[in-house]
Coordinates of C-alpha atoms and ligand atoms in Angstrom, one line a residue:
M1228 CA 0.0 0.0 0.0
L1229 CA 1.4 3.4 -1.0
D1230 CA 1.4 6.3 1.5
T1231 CA -1.0 9.0 0.5
W1232 CA 0.3 12.6 0.7
T1233 CA -1.8 15.7 0.8
L1234 CA -0.8 18.2 -1.8
L1235 CA -2.0 21.8 -2.6
I1236 CA -1.7 23.3 -6.1
I1237 CA -1.9 27.1 -6.0
D1238 CA -2.2 28.4 -9.6
D1239 CA -4.7 30.7 -11.3
C1240 CA -4.5 28.8 -14.6
A1241 CA -7.0 25.9 -14.6
A1242 CA -5.3 24.2 -17.5
D1243 CA -2.0 24.1 -15.7
R1244 CA -3.6 22.8 -12.5
K1245 CA -5.2 20.0 -14.5
I1246 CA -1.8 19.0 -16.1
Y1247 CA -0.1 19.0 -12.7
R1248 CA -2.9 16.9 -11.2
R1249 CA -2.7 14.4 -14.1
Y1250 CA 1.1 14.1 -13.9
L1251 CA 1.0 13.5 -10.2
L1252 CA -1.8 11.0 -10.1
K1253 CA 0.1 8.9 -12.6
D1254 CA 3.1 8.5 -10.1
P1255 CA 3.5 4.8 -9.6
H1256 CA 5.5 5.3 -6.4
Q1257 CA 3.3 7.7 -4.5
S1258 CA -0.4 8.4 -4.0
Y1259 CA -1.8 11.9 -3.6
Q1260 CA -4.9 13.6 -2.3
I1261 CA -4.8 16.9 -4.3
L1262 CA -6.5 20.1 -3.5
E1263 CA -6.5 23.3 -5.6
A1264 CA -6.6 27.0 -5.1
D1265 CA -6.8 29.6 -8.0
C1266 CA -5.9 32.7 -5.9
A1267 CA -4.0 33.6 -2.7
E1268 CA -7.1 34.2 -0.7
E1269 CA -8.4 30.7 -1.3
A1270 CA -5.0 29.2 -0.7
L1271 CA -4.7 30.9 2.7
A1272 CA -8.2 29.7 3.7
L1273 CA -7.3 26.1 2.8
C1274 CA -4.0 26.2 4.6
Q1275 CA -5.8 27.5 7.7
K1276 CA -8.2 24.6 7.6
M1277 CA -5.8 21.7 7.0
R1278 CA -2.2 20.6 6.9
F1279 CA -0.4 19.9 3.6
D1280 CA 2.6 17.6 3.1
V1281 CA 3.7 19.6 0.0
I1282 CA 2.6 22.8 -1.8
L1283 CA 3.1 23.7 -5.5
L1284 CA 3.0 27.6 -5.7
D1285 CA 2.7 29.6 -8.9
F1286 CA 4.9 32.7 -8.8
C1287 CA 2.1 34.9 -10.3
L1288 CA -1.4 35.0 -8.8
P1289 CA -4.2 37.5 -9.4
D1290 CA -4.5 38.9 -5.9
M1291 CA -0.8 38.9 -4.9
S1292 CA 2.6 37.5 -6.1
G1293 CA 3.6 34.0 -5.2
L1294 CA 6.5 35.3 -3.1
E1295 CA 4.2 37.6 -1.1
L1296 CA 1.8 34.7 -0.5
F1297 CA 4.7 32.5 0.6
E1298 CA 5.8 35.1 3.1
Q1299 CA 2.4 35.5 4.5
M1300 CA 1.9 31.8 4.8
Q1301 CA 5.2 31.4 6.6
Q1302 CA 4.3 34.2 9.1
E1303 CA 0.7 33.3 9.7
I1304 CA 0.0 29.6 9.0
L1305 CA 2.6 27.2 7.8
E1306 CA 4.9 25.2 9.9
T1307 CA 8.4 25.7 8.5
S1308 CA 8.7 22.1 7.7
V1309 CA 6.0 22.1 5.0
P1310 CA 7.9 22.0 1.7
V1311 CA 6.9 24.6 -0.9
I1312 CA 7.9 24.2 -4.6
M1313 CA 7.8 27.4 -6.5
L1314 CA 6.5 27.4 -10.1
T1315 CA 8.2 30.1 -12.2
G1316 CA 8.2 31.1 -15.9
R1317 CA 11.3 30.9 -18.1
G1318 CA 13.7 33.7 -17.4
D1319 CA 12.3 34.1 -13.9
E1320 CA 15.3 32.5 -12.2
E1321 CA 15.8 35.6 -10.1
I1322 CA 12.4 35.1 -8.6
A1323 CA 13.3 31.4 -8.0
V1324 CA 16.5 32.3 -6.2
Q1325 CA 14.6 34.8 -4.0
A1326 CA 12.0 32.1 -3.2
M1327 CA 14.7 29.6 -2.3
K1328 CA 16.4 32.2 -0.1
Q1329 CA 13.0 32.7 1.6
G1330 CA 12.8 29.0 2.4
A1331 CA 11.2 27.3 -0.6
L1332 CA 12.5 23.8 -1.0
D1333 CA 12.7 23.8 -4.8
Y1334 CA 11.5 25.5 -7.9
L1335 CA 10.3 24.3 -11.3
V1336 CA 10.2 26.2 -14.6
K1337 CA 6.7 25.8 -16.0
Q1338 CA 7.7 25.6 -19.6
N1339 CA 10.2 22.8 -18.9
L1340 CA 7.8 20.8 -16.8
T1341 CA 7.4 17.2 -17.8
Q1342 CA 5.6 14.4 -16.0
D1343 CA 8.9 12.8 -14.7
V1344 CA 10.4 16.1 -13.5
L1345 CA 7.3 17.0 -11.5
Q1346 CA 6.9 13.5 -10.0
I1347 CA 10.6 13.3 -9.0
T1348 CA 10.7 16.9 -7.6
V1349 CA 7.6 16.4 -5.5
R1350 CA 8.8 13.0 -4.2
N1351 CA 12.2 14.5 -3.3
A1352 CA 10.6 17.4 -1.6
I1353 CA 8.5 15.1 0.6
K1354 CA 11.4 12.9 1.4
Q1355 CA 13.6 15.8 2.3
S1356 CA 11.0 17.3 4.5
C1357 CA 10.4 14.0 6.3
L1358 CA 14.1 13.6 6.9
Q1359 CA 14.3 17.2 8.2
A1360 CA 11.4 16.6 10.5
Q1361 CA 13.0 13.4 11.7
L1362 CA 16.3 15.2 12.3
N1363 CA 14.6 18.0 14.2
K1364 CA 12.9 15.4 16.4
T1365 CA 16.1 13.5 17.0
Q1366 CA 17.9 16.8 17.9
E1367 CA 15.1 17.7 20.3
R1368 CA 15.2 14.3 21.8
Q1369 CA 19.0 14.4 22.2
R1370 CA 18.7 17.8 23.8
L1371 CA 16.1 16.5 26.3
I1372 CA 18.2 13.4 27.0
A1373 CA 21.3 15.4 27.5
T1374 CA 19.6 17.8 29.9
T1375 CA 18.1 14.8 31.8
A1376 CA 21.5 13.1 31.9
L1377 CA 23.2 16.3 33.1
R1378 CA 20.7 16.6 36.0
I1379 CA 21.0 12.9 36.8
R1380 CA 24.8 13.1 36.8
Q1381 CA 25.0 16.2 38.9
S1382 CA 25.1 14.2 42.1
L1383 CA 27.4 11.5 43.2
N1384 CA 25.0 10.2 45.9
L1385 CA 23.2 7.1 44.7
E1386 CA 19.9 7.9 46.4
E1387 CA 19.9 11.4 44.9
I1388 CA 20.8 10.1 41.5
L1389 CA 17.9 7.6 41.5
D1390 CA 15.4 10.2 42.8
T1391 CA 16.4 12.7 40.1
A1392 CA 16.2 10.0 37.5
V1393 CA 12.7 9.0 38.2
T1394 CA 11.4 12.6 38.5
E1395 CA 13.2 13.6 35.3
V1396 CA 12.1 10.6 33.3
Q1397 CA 8.5 11.0 34.4
Q1398 CA 8.6 14.6 33.0
L1399 CA 10.4 13.4 29.9
L1400 CA 7.9 10.7 29.0
K1401 CA 4.9 12.4 30.6
C1402 CA 3.7 9.3 32.2
D1403 CA 2.1 8.4 35.6
R1404 CA 5.0 6.9 37.4
V1405 CA 8.7 5.9 36.9
M1406 CA 10.4 3.4 39.1
V1407 CA 13.9 2.0 39.5
Y1408 CA 14.1 -1.7 40.5
Q1409 CA 17.4 -3.0 41.9
F1410 CA 18.4 -6.6 41.8
A1411 CA 19.9 -7.9 45.0
P1412 CA 22.8 -10.4 44.7
D1413 CA 21.3 -13.2 46.8
S1414 CA 17.7 -12.3 47.4
D1415 CA 14.8 -10.7 45.7
G1416 CA 15.3 -7.2 44.4
K1417 CA 13.1 -4.2 45.3
I1418 CA 11.9 -0.8 44.0
V1419 CA 14.6 1.6 45.2
A1420 CA 13.2 4.8 43.8
S1421 CA 9.8 5.9 42.5
S1422 CA 8.4 9.2 41.3
V1423 CA 5.3 8.4 43.3
E1424 CA 6.1 8.3 47.0
S1425 CA 3.9 5.4 48.1
Y1426 CA 5.9 3.0 45.9
R1427 CA 9.3 3.9 47.4
T1428 CA 9.7 1.3 50.1
V1429 CA 7.3 -1.3 48.9
T1430 CA 9.1 -4.3 47.4
L1431 CA 7.3 -6.2 44.7
C1432 CA 7.3 -9.2 47.1
D1433 CA 5.6 -7.1 49.7
R1434 CA 3.0 -6.2 47.2
A1435 CA 2.6 -9.8 46.2
A1436 CA 2.3 -10.8 49.8
A1437 CA -0.3 -8.1 50.4
R1438 CA -2.3 -9.3 47.4
E1439 CA -2.1 -12.8 48.8
E1440 CA -3.3 -11.6 52.2
A1441 CA -6.2 -9.8 50.6
G1442 CA -7.1 -13.1 49.1
E1443 CA -6.5 -12.2 45.5
Q1444 CA -4.4 -15.3 45.1
G1445 CA -4.1 -18.2 47.5
A1446 CA -0.9 -18.3 49.5
G1447 CA 1.6 -20.5 47.9
S1448 CA 5.2 -21.6 48.3
R1449 CA 8.0 -19.4 47.3
E1450 CA 8.5 -21.5 44.2
Q1451 CA 4.8 -21.1 43.2
R1452 CA 4.9 -17.4 43.8
K1453 CA 8.0 -17.2 41.7
E1454 CA 6.3 -19.0 38.9
R1455 CA 3.4 -16.6 39.0
G1456 CA 6.0 -13.9 38.6
Q1457 CA 5.4 -12.2 42.0
L1458 CA 8.9 -12.9 43.2
I1459 CA 11.8 -11.6 41.1
T1460 CA 15.0 -13.5 41.1
Y1461 CA 17.6 -12.9 38.4
S1462 CA 19.0 -16.2 37.4
P1463 CA 21.5 -16.8 34.6
P1464 CA 19.1 -18.4 32.1
C1465 CA 17.4 -15.0 31.9
T1466 CA 19.4 -13.4 29.1
L1467 CA 19.1 -9.7 28.8
H1468 CA 20.0 -8.3 25.5
P1469 CA 21.8 -5.0 25.7
A1470 CA 21.0 -4.2 22.1
P1471 CA 17.6 -2.6 21.6
R1472 CA 15.0 -4.1 19.3
P1473 CA 15.7 -2.8 15.7
L1474 CA 14.2 0.5 14.9
L1475 CA 10.8 0.5 13.3
P1476 CA 10.7 2.4 10.1
N1477 CA 8.5 5.1 11.6
P1478 CA 9.5 6.2 15.1
Q1479 CA 6.0 7.4 15.6
S1480 CA 4.5 3.9 15.3
P1481 CA 3.5 2.1 18.5
I1482 CA 5.6 -0.8 19.7
P1483 CA 3.5 -3.8 18.5
Y1484 CA 3.2 -5.9 21.6
N1485 CA 5.3 -5.9 24.8
Y1486 CA 7.0 -2.8 25.8
E1487 CA 10.0 -4.5 27.3
F1488 CA 13.2 -3.4 25.8
G1489 CA 15.7 -6.2 25.9
L1490 CA 14.0 -8.3 28.5
C1491 CA 13.7 -11.3 26.3
N1492 CA 13.3 -14.6 28.0
C1493 CA 12.7 -13.0 31.4
L1494 CA 9.2 -14.4 31.8
S1495 CA 8.9 -13.7 35.5
L1496 CA 10.1 -10.1 35.0
K1497 CA 7.8 -9.5 32.1
E1498 CA 4.9 -10.6 34.1
Q1499 CA 6.0 -8.8 37.2
F1500 CA 6.4 -5.5 35.5
N1501 CA 3.4 -5.9 33.3
T1502 CA 5.4 -5.3 30.2
K1503 CA 2.2 -5.4 28.2
A1504 CA 1.4 -2.0 29.7
N1505 CA 4.7 -0.7 31.1
L1506 CA 7.9 0.3 29.4
V1507 CA 10.8 -1.6 31.0
V1508 CA 14.5 -1.3 30.2
P1509 CA 17.5 -2.8 31.9
I1510 CA 20.1 -0.8 33.7
N1511 CA 23.3 -2.4 32.7
L1512 CA 26.6 -1.5 34.3
S1513 CA 29.9 -2.0 32.6
N1514 CA 31.5 -5.1 33.9
N1515 CA 35.3 -4.6 34.4
G1516 CA 36.1 -4.9 30.8
N1517 CA 33.9 -8.0 30.4
P1518 CA 31.8 -7.6 27.2
A1519 CA 28.7 -8.9 28.9
P1520 CA 27.3 -6.1 31.1
K1521 CA 26.3 -6.5 34.7
L1522 CA 22.6 -6.2 35.1
W1523 CA 22.1 -3.8 38.0
G1524 CA 18.3 -3.2 37.8
L1525 CA 15.4 -2.0 35.7
L1526 CA 14.0 1.4 34.8
I1527 CA 10.2 1.2 34.5
A1528 CA 7.8 3.7 33.1
D1529 CA 4.2 3.0 34.1
H1530 CA 1.1 4.6 32.6
N1531 CA -2.2 3.5 33.9
S1532 CA -4.4 6.4 33.3
G1533 CA -6.1 6.6 29.9
E1534 CA -5.1 4.7 26.8
R1535 CA -1.4 5.1 26.1
Q1536 CA 0.4 3.4 23.4
W1537 CA 4.1 3.6 24.0
Q1538 CA 6.1 4.6 20.9
T1539 CA 9.5 3.3 19.8
D1540 CA 10.7 6.8 20.4
D1541 CA 9.7 6.5 24.1
A1542 CA 11.5 3.2 24.5
Q1543 CA 14.6 4.6 22.9
M1544 CA 14.6 7.6 25.1
L1545 CA 14.1 5.5 28.2
N1546 CA 16.9 3.2 27.1
E1547 CA 19.3 6.2 26.5
V1548 CA 18.5 7.6 29.9
S1549 CA 19.1 4.2 31.4
V1550 CA 22.6 4.2 29.8
Q1551 CA 23.3 7.6 31.5
L1552 CA 21.8 6.4 34.7
A1553 CA 24.1 3.4 34.6
I1554 CA 27.1 5.6 34.3
A1555 CA 25.9 7.8 37.2
I1556 CA 25.3 4.7 39.4
Q1557 CA 28.7 3.3 38.6
Q1558 CA 30.4 6.6 39.5
A1559 CA 28.5 6.8 42.7
E1560 CA 29.4 3.2 43.6
L1561 CA 33.1 3.9 42.8
L1562 CA 33.0 7.0 45.0
A1563 CA 31.4 5.0 47.8
Q1564 CA 34.0 2.3 47.5
T1565 CA 36.8 4.9 47.5
Q1566 CA 35.3 6.6 50.6
A1567 CA 35.0 3.2 52.3
A1568 CA 38.7 2.4 51.5
L1569 CA 39.6 5.9 52.8
T1570 CA 37.7 5.3 56.1
K1571 CA 39.4 1.9 56.4
E1572 CA 42.7 3.5 55.8
K1573 CA 42.0 6.1 58.5
Q1574 CA 40.9 3.4 60.9
L1575 CA 44.2 1.5 60.2
N1576 CA 46.2 4.7 60.9
V1577 CA 44.4 5.2 64.2
F1578 CA 45.0 1.5 64.9
K1579 CA 48.7 1.8 64.1
S1580 CA 49.1 4.8 66.3
Q1581 CA 47.5 2.8 69.1
I1582 CA 49.9 0.0 68.5
I1583 CA 52.9 2.4 68.8
A1584 CA 51.5 3.9 71.9
T1585 CA 50.8 0.4 73.5
V1586 CA 54.2 -0.9 72.5
S1587 CA 56.0 2.0 74.0
H1588 CA 53.9 1.9 77.1
E1589 CA 53.5 -1.9 77.6
Y1590 CA 57.1 -2.7 76.7
R1591 CA 58.7 -0.2 79.1
T1592 CA 57.6 -1.9 82.3
P1593 CA 58.7 -5.5 81.5
L1594 CA 61.8 -4.3 79.8
T1595 CA 62.8 -2.3 82.9
S1596 CA 62.2 -5.4 85.0
I1597 CA 64.3 -7.5 82.6
L1598 CA 67.1 -5.0 82.5
A1599 CA 67.1 -4.7 86.3
A1600 CA 67.2 -8.5 86.8
A1601 CA 69.8 -9.0 84.1
S1602 CA 72.1 -6.2 85.4
T1603 CA 71.8 -7.6 89.0
L1604 CA 72.8 -11.0 87.7
V1605 CA 75.7 -9.6 85.8
K1606 CA 77.0 -7.4 88.6
H1607 CA 76.3 -9.4 91.7
S1608 CA 76.1 -13.0 90.6
Q1609 CA 79.0 -13.9 92.9
Q1610 CA 77.1 -12.7 96.0
L1611 CA 73.7 -14.2 95.0
D1612 CA 72.9 -17.7 96.1
E1613 CA 71.4 -20.3 93.7
S1614 CA 67.7 -19.6 94.5
K1615 CA 68.0 -15.8 94.1
Q1616 CA 69.7 -16.3 90.8
Q1617 CA 66.9 -18.6 89.7
R1618 CA 64.3 -16.0 90.8
F1619 CA 65.9 -13.3 88.7
L1620 CA 66.2 -15.6 85.7
G1621 CA 62.5 -16.5 86.3
I1622 CA 61.6 -12.8 86.1
I1623 CA 63.5 -12.4 82.9
E1624 CA 61.8 -15.4 81.4
Q1625 CA 58.3 -14.4 82.5
K1626 CA 58.6 -10.8 81.3
A1627 CA 60.2 -11.9 78.0
R1628 CA 57.3 -14.3 77.5
Y1629 CA 54.8 -11.5 78.2
M1630 CA 56.5 -9.3 75.6
S1631 CA 56.6 -12.1 73.1
K1632 CA 52.8 -12.7 73.6
L1633 CA 52.2 -9.0 73.2
V1634 CA 54.0 -9.0 69.8
D1635 CA 52.1 -12.1 68.7
N1636 CA 48.7 -10.6 69.7
M1637 CA 49.4 -7.3 68.0
L1638 CA 50.5 -9.0 64.8
L1639 CA 47.4 -11.1 64.9
V1640 CA 45.1 -8.2 65.4
N1641 CA 46.9 -6.2 62.7
Q1642 CA 46.3 -9.2 60.3
F1643 CA 42.6 -9.3 61.2
E1644 CA 42.3 -5.6 60.6
L1645 CA 44.1 -5.7 57.2
E1646 CA 42.2 -8.7 55.8
K1647 CA 40.2 -11.6 57.0
P1648 CA 42.3 -14.7 57.4
K1649 CA 41.1 -17.8 55.7
I1650 CA 39.5 -20.3 58.0
K1651 CA 40.5 -24.0 57.7
P1652 CA 37.9 -26.1 59.4
I1653 CA 38.4 -29.8 60.2
L1654 CA 36.1 -32.3 61.9
L1655 CA 37.2 -32.0 65.6
D1656 CA 36.8 -34.3 68.5
L1657 CA 35.8 -31.6 71.0
L1658 CA 36.3 -33.8 74.1
Q1659 CA 39.9 -34.5 73.2
F1660 CA 40.5 -30.9 72.1
F1661 CA 39.3 -29.3 75.3
S1662 CA 40.7 -32.0 77.6
D1663 CA 44.2 -31.1 76.2
L1664 CA 43.5 -27.4 76.4
I1665 CA 42.3 -27.5 80.0
E1666 CA 45.2 -29.8 81.0
Q1667 CA 47.6 -27.3 79.5
E1668 CA 46.0 -24.5 81.5
R1669 CA 46.1 -26.5 84.7
E1670 CA 49.8 -26.9 84.4
T1671 CA 50.3 -23.1 84.5
V1672 CA 47.7 -22.2 87.0
G1673 CA 48.6 -22.1 90.7
D1674 CA 46.7 -24.0 93.4
R1675 CA 44.6 -21.0 94.3
H1676 CA 42.5 -21.6 91.2
E1677 CA 40.3 -24.7 90.5
L1678 CA 39.6 -25.4 86.9
I1679 CA 36.3 -27.4 86.4
F1680 CA 35.6 -28.8 83.0
Q1681 CA 32.1 -30.2 82.1
I1682 CA 30.9 -31.5 78.8
T1683 CA 27.3 -32.5 78.0
G1684 CA 25.0 -33.1 75.0
N1685 CA 25.8 -34.2 71.5
N1686 CA 29.2 -32.9 70.5
Q1687 CA 29.7 -35.0 67.4
G1688 CA 30.0 -33.5 63.9
F1689 CA 31.7 -30.2 64.9
W1690 CA 33.8 -28.5 62.2
G1691 CA 36.3 -25.9 63.4
D1692 CA 39.6 -24.3 62.8
R1693 CA 42.0 -25.7 65.5
G1694 CA 44.2 -22.6 65.6
L1695 CA 41.3 -20.1 65.8
L1696 CA 39.6 -22.2 68.5
Q1697 CA 42.8 -22.2 70.6
Q1698 CA 43.0 -18.4 70.3
I1699 CA 39.4 -18.1 71.5
F1700 CA 39.6 -20.3 74.5
T1701 CA 43.1 -19.7 75.8
N1702 CA 42.2 -16.0 75.8
L1703 CA 39.0 -16.6 77.7
I1704 CA 40.4 -19.0 80.2
S1705 CA 43.5 -16.9 80.8
N1706 CA 41.2 -13.9 81.4
A1707 CA 39.1 -15.9 83.9
I1708 CA 42.2 -16.8 85.8
K1709 CA 44.0 -13.5 85.5
Y1710 CA 41.0 -11.4 86.6
S1711 CA 40.4 -13.7 89.7
P1712 CA 43.5 -12.6 91.6
D1713 CA 42.1 -14.0 94.8
G1714 CA 41.6 -17.4 93.3
G1715 CA 38.4 -19.4 93.1
T1716 CA 36.8 -21.7 90.6
V1717 CA 36.8 -21.3 86.9
E1718 CA 34.1 -23.4 85.3
F1719 CA 34.3 -24.4 81.7
H1720 CA 31.0 -25.9 80.3
L1721 CA 30.6 -27.3 76.8
I1722 CA 27.0 -28.2 75.7
G1723 CA 26.5 -29.9 72.4
K1724 CA 23.2 -29.1 70.6
E1725 CA 21.7 -30.3 67.4
S1726 CA 23.4 -27.9 65.1
Q1727 CA 25.6 -25.8 67.4
V1728 CA 27.9 -26.0 70.4
I1729 CA 27.7 -23.6 73.4
F1730 CA 30.6 -22.8 75.7
Y1731 CA 30.4 -21.1 79.1
I1732 CA 33.5 -19.8 80.9
K1733 CA 32.6 -18.6 84.3
D1734 CA 34.8 -17.2 87.1
Q1735 CA 34.4 -15.6 90.5
G1736 CA 36.8 -12.8 89.9
I1737 CA 36.8 -9.0 90.0
G1738 CA 34.0 -8.6 87.4
I1739 CA 33.7 -5.8 84.9
P1740 CA 32.0 -2.4 85.5
M1741 CA 28.8 -2.1 83.5
A1742 CA 30.0 1.0 81.7
D1743 CA 33.1 -0.8 80.4
Q1744 CA 31.3 -3.9 79.1
E1745 CA 30.1 -2.5 75.8
N1746 CA 33.5 -1.8 74.3
L1747 CA 35.5 -4.7 75.6
F1748 CA 35.5 -6.6 72.2
Q1749 CA 37.3 -3.7 70.6
S1750 CA 41.1 -3.7 70.4
F1751 CA 42.9 -2.0 73.3
S1752 CA 39.8 -1.7 75.5
R1753 CA 40.2 -2.5 79.2
G1754 CA 38.0 -2.4 82.2
S1755 CA 38.5 0.5 84.6
N1756 CA 39.0 -1.8 87.6
V1757 CA 42.0 -3.8 86.3
D1758 CA 44.4 -1.9 88.6
T1759 CA 47.9 -3.4 88.2
I1760 CA 46.8 -6.6 86.5
P1761 CA 48.8 -6.6 83.3
G1762 CA 47.1 -6.8 79.9
T1763 CA 46.9 -5.0 76.5
G1764 CA 43.2 -5.2 75.8
L1765 CA 43.6 -7.4 72.7
G1766 CA 42.5 -10.9 73.9
L1767 CA 38.8 -10.4 73.6
A1768 CA 39.1 -8.6 70.2
I1769 CA 41.1 -11.6 68.9
A1770 CA 38.5 -14.0 70.4
K1771 CA 35.6 -12.1 68.8
A1772 CA 37.3 -12.0 65.4
C1773 CA 37.9 -15.8 65.6
V1774 CA 34.3 -16.4 66.6
D1775 CA 33.1 -14.3 63.7
L1776 CA 35.1 -16.3 61.3
H1777 CA 33.3 -19.4 62.6
G1778 CA 30.0 -17.7 62.0
G1779 CA 29.3 -17.8 65.8
D1780 CA 28.4 -15.4 68.6
I1781 CA 30.2 -14.2 71.8
T1782 CA 28.5 -12.4 74.7
L1783 CA 29.6 -11.5 78.2
S1784 CA 27.7 -10.9 81.4
S1785 CA 29.5 -9.7 84.5
Q1786 CA 29.0 -8.1 87.9
V1787 CA 31.7 -6.2 89.8
G1788 CA 33.0 -8.3 92.7
Q1789 CA 30.9 -11.3 91.6
G1790 CA 32.6 -12.7 88.6
T1791 CA 32.2 -12.9 84.8
K1792 CA 30.5 -15.3 82.4
V1793 CA 31.4 -15.4 78.8
T1794 CA 29.2 -17.4 76.4
V1795 CA 30.4 -18.6 73.0
S1796 CA 28.1 -20.3 70.5
L1797 CA 29.4 -21.8 67.4
P1798 CA 27.6 -23.6 64.6
K1799 CA 28.7 -27.2 64.1
D1800 CA 28.9 -26.6 60.3
C1801 CA 31.2 -23.7 59.8
P1802 CA 29.5 -21.5 57.2
F1803 CA 32.6 -19.7 56.0
A1804 CA 34.5 -22.8 55.1
P1805 CA 36.2 -22.3 51.7
Ligands
ATP597 P1 45.4 -9.3 76.8 O1 45.6 -8.7 75.5 O2 46.7 -9.7 77.4 O3 44.4 -10.4 76.8 P2 43.5 -8.0 78.5 O4 43.2 -9.2 79.2 O5 43.5 -6.7 79.2 O6 44.9 -8.1 77.7 P3 41.2 -8.6 76.9 O7 41.4 -10.1 77.1 O8 40.8 -8.2 75.6 O9 42.5 -7.8 77.3 O10 40.1 -8.1 78.0 C1 39.7 -6.8 77.9 C2 39.3 -6.3 79.3 O11 38.2 -7.0 79.7 C3 40.3 -6.7 80.3 O12 41.3 -5.7 80.4 C4 39.4 -6.7 81.6 O13 39.2 -5.4 82.0 C5 38.1 -7.2 81.1 N1 38.0 -8.6 81.3 C6 38.0 -9.6 80.3 N2 37.8 -10.8 80.9 C7 37.5 -10.6 82.2 C8 37.2 -11.4 83.3 N3 37.0 -12.7 83.1 N4 37.0 -10.9 84.5 C9 37.1 -9.5 84.6 N5 37.4 -8.7 83.6 C10 37.6 -9.2 82.4
MG598 MG1 43.0 -11.0 78.1

């Protein structure tokens, strides 16, 4: 089927009009609806009533010249894009040049007019004006997209970026609502921004659940809900095509069926976002040089009120904004990462300063003792009897051990701060492990302390990292003993449960003031009642880091003068095993 174009012939000569009409109606490539005017007045009246795709204008009319009429039409009626072809007489080239300068698209010399020439000239004029209109539209669209992109990219804060994007796109597309949906790595995604407030915090799953509660659909399993498209999970088989659907010949034409743009094969997504009514495009971030982009989320334009047929143009605009949005998101994420790294760096610097302060402080006392004991031995060994010499040597050994432990602890904490060490769990015989550990402690503890070890429940099937467990429990037991300077019992209970093991370490020592308890798991934190009991404040921080690596939990309850109870619970199946 040929396109039909509306054409106006303005000429006072009826015979000429007849010839032009005959020539044009014979055009095999184009079909025309032709109207005629024999004077300027009639032509103006017609142009006011309807829109023409092309106008043939005689240079000489009874009531005014063709040029004057053209000027009047331009000023009062015509859109500049309507092509006008001037008809001049032989030798009137000057008039033709003037008409072209004024904006006429072409001119024809009446005397040379043949059927072919007229047909080709009119066809070209229409084609050129269509291209011009298309170009204007594209330029306008690019301008709008550029403005939108500029506004979106003015901020480096993700929330602001998304809010600006939805507001701007809603204005750009003049639709009811625009939303941004973000995929979550291991769970369902959610709407993270919406141009309509009530949508902001409601996840699609919440809406599905609400619908279920309202009895719209019977409650079902997660799988069933997923099948019905109420739950969104991005899984690899869902291929998202970054390349848009090929351009339809006429950008004005509506998209024939679904409005999704590159959401091929994503059945659940299509259903979820009602891609029969909504326009949905992916937000793809560049993927570290990987040619396949990383799907971050979706940009959704929703129009419920009235009949709206989305055009290819709308889809393209949304897609182009989505590209700009993706760049803005990526920049914001990069900034957030850099800021996080900077904060971490600052924390490390503070930590290092604390280490220096602790080293200089904590090393001085034992070093002084070692130096004093050593110089006494050097200077007076002749006068000292065997037992005194042994006592000085003992002091040197004890203080050197303390310093060595201090260095070990600081290196360990430093390592934890820099990067998480890898956990190497093995299947452990807990009874054997703790019997050995308690035995070891009993050897060093004096007779003022009694160490009680109790084990109950099912302790089979526990996976743990031997080194990390040793760190946890030697620190806790040594604290229980160290902070019970008057002696007493130290109870160690191990209770095996179905899927976890619980440990209690309970002493009757000095206890910890309430105000100090909150921060004790942080490095270099010590209770205000430690008095002269030595310590660096690292043991509990190390124990906590090791418990975290096991996916467990550590808590502490204490009363000053009554004693302290530390509880550790560890899952039998270590979740962070490589
Ligand atoms: P170290 O690094 O040598 O272990 P530390 O014992 O001071 O030094 P943590 O084990 O981290 O460090 O303990 C932090 C603080 O918590 C201690 O200084 C002490 O005030 C308090 N604390 C810990 N366990 C007990 C306990 N069983 N009884 C009383 N206070 C305790
Ligand atoms: Mg300690």
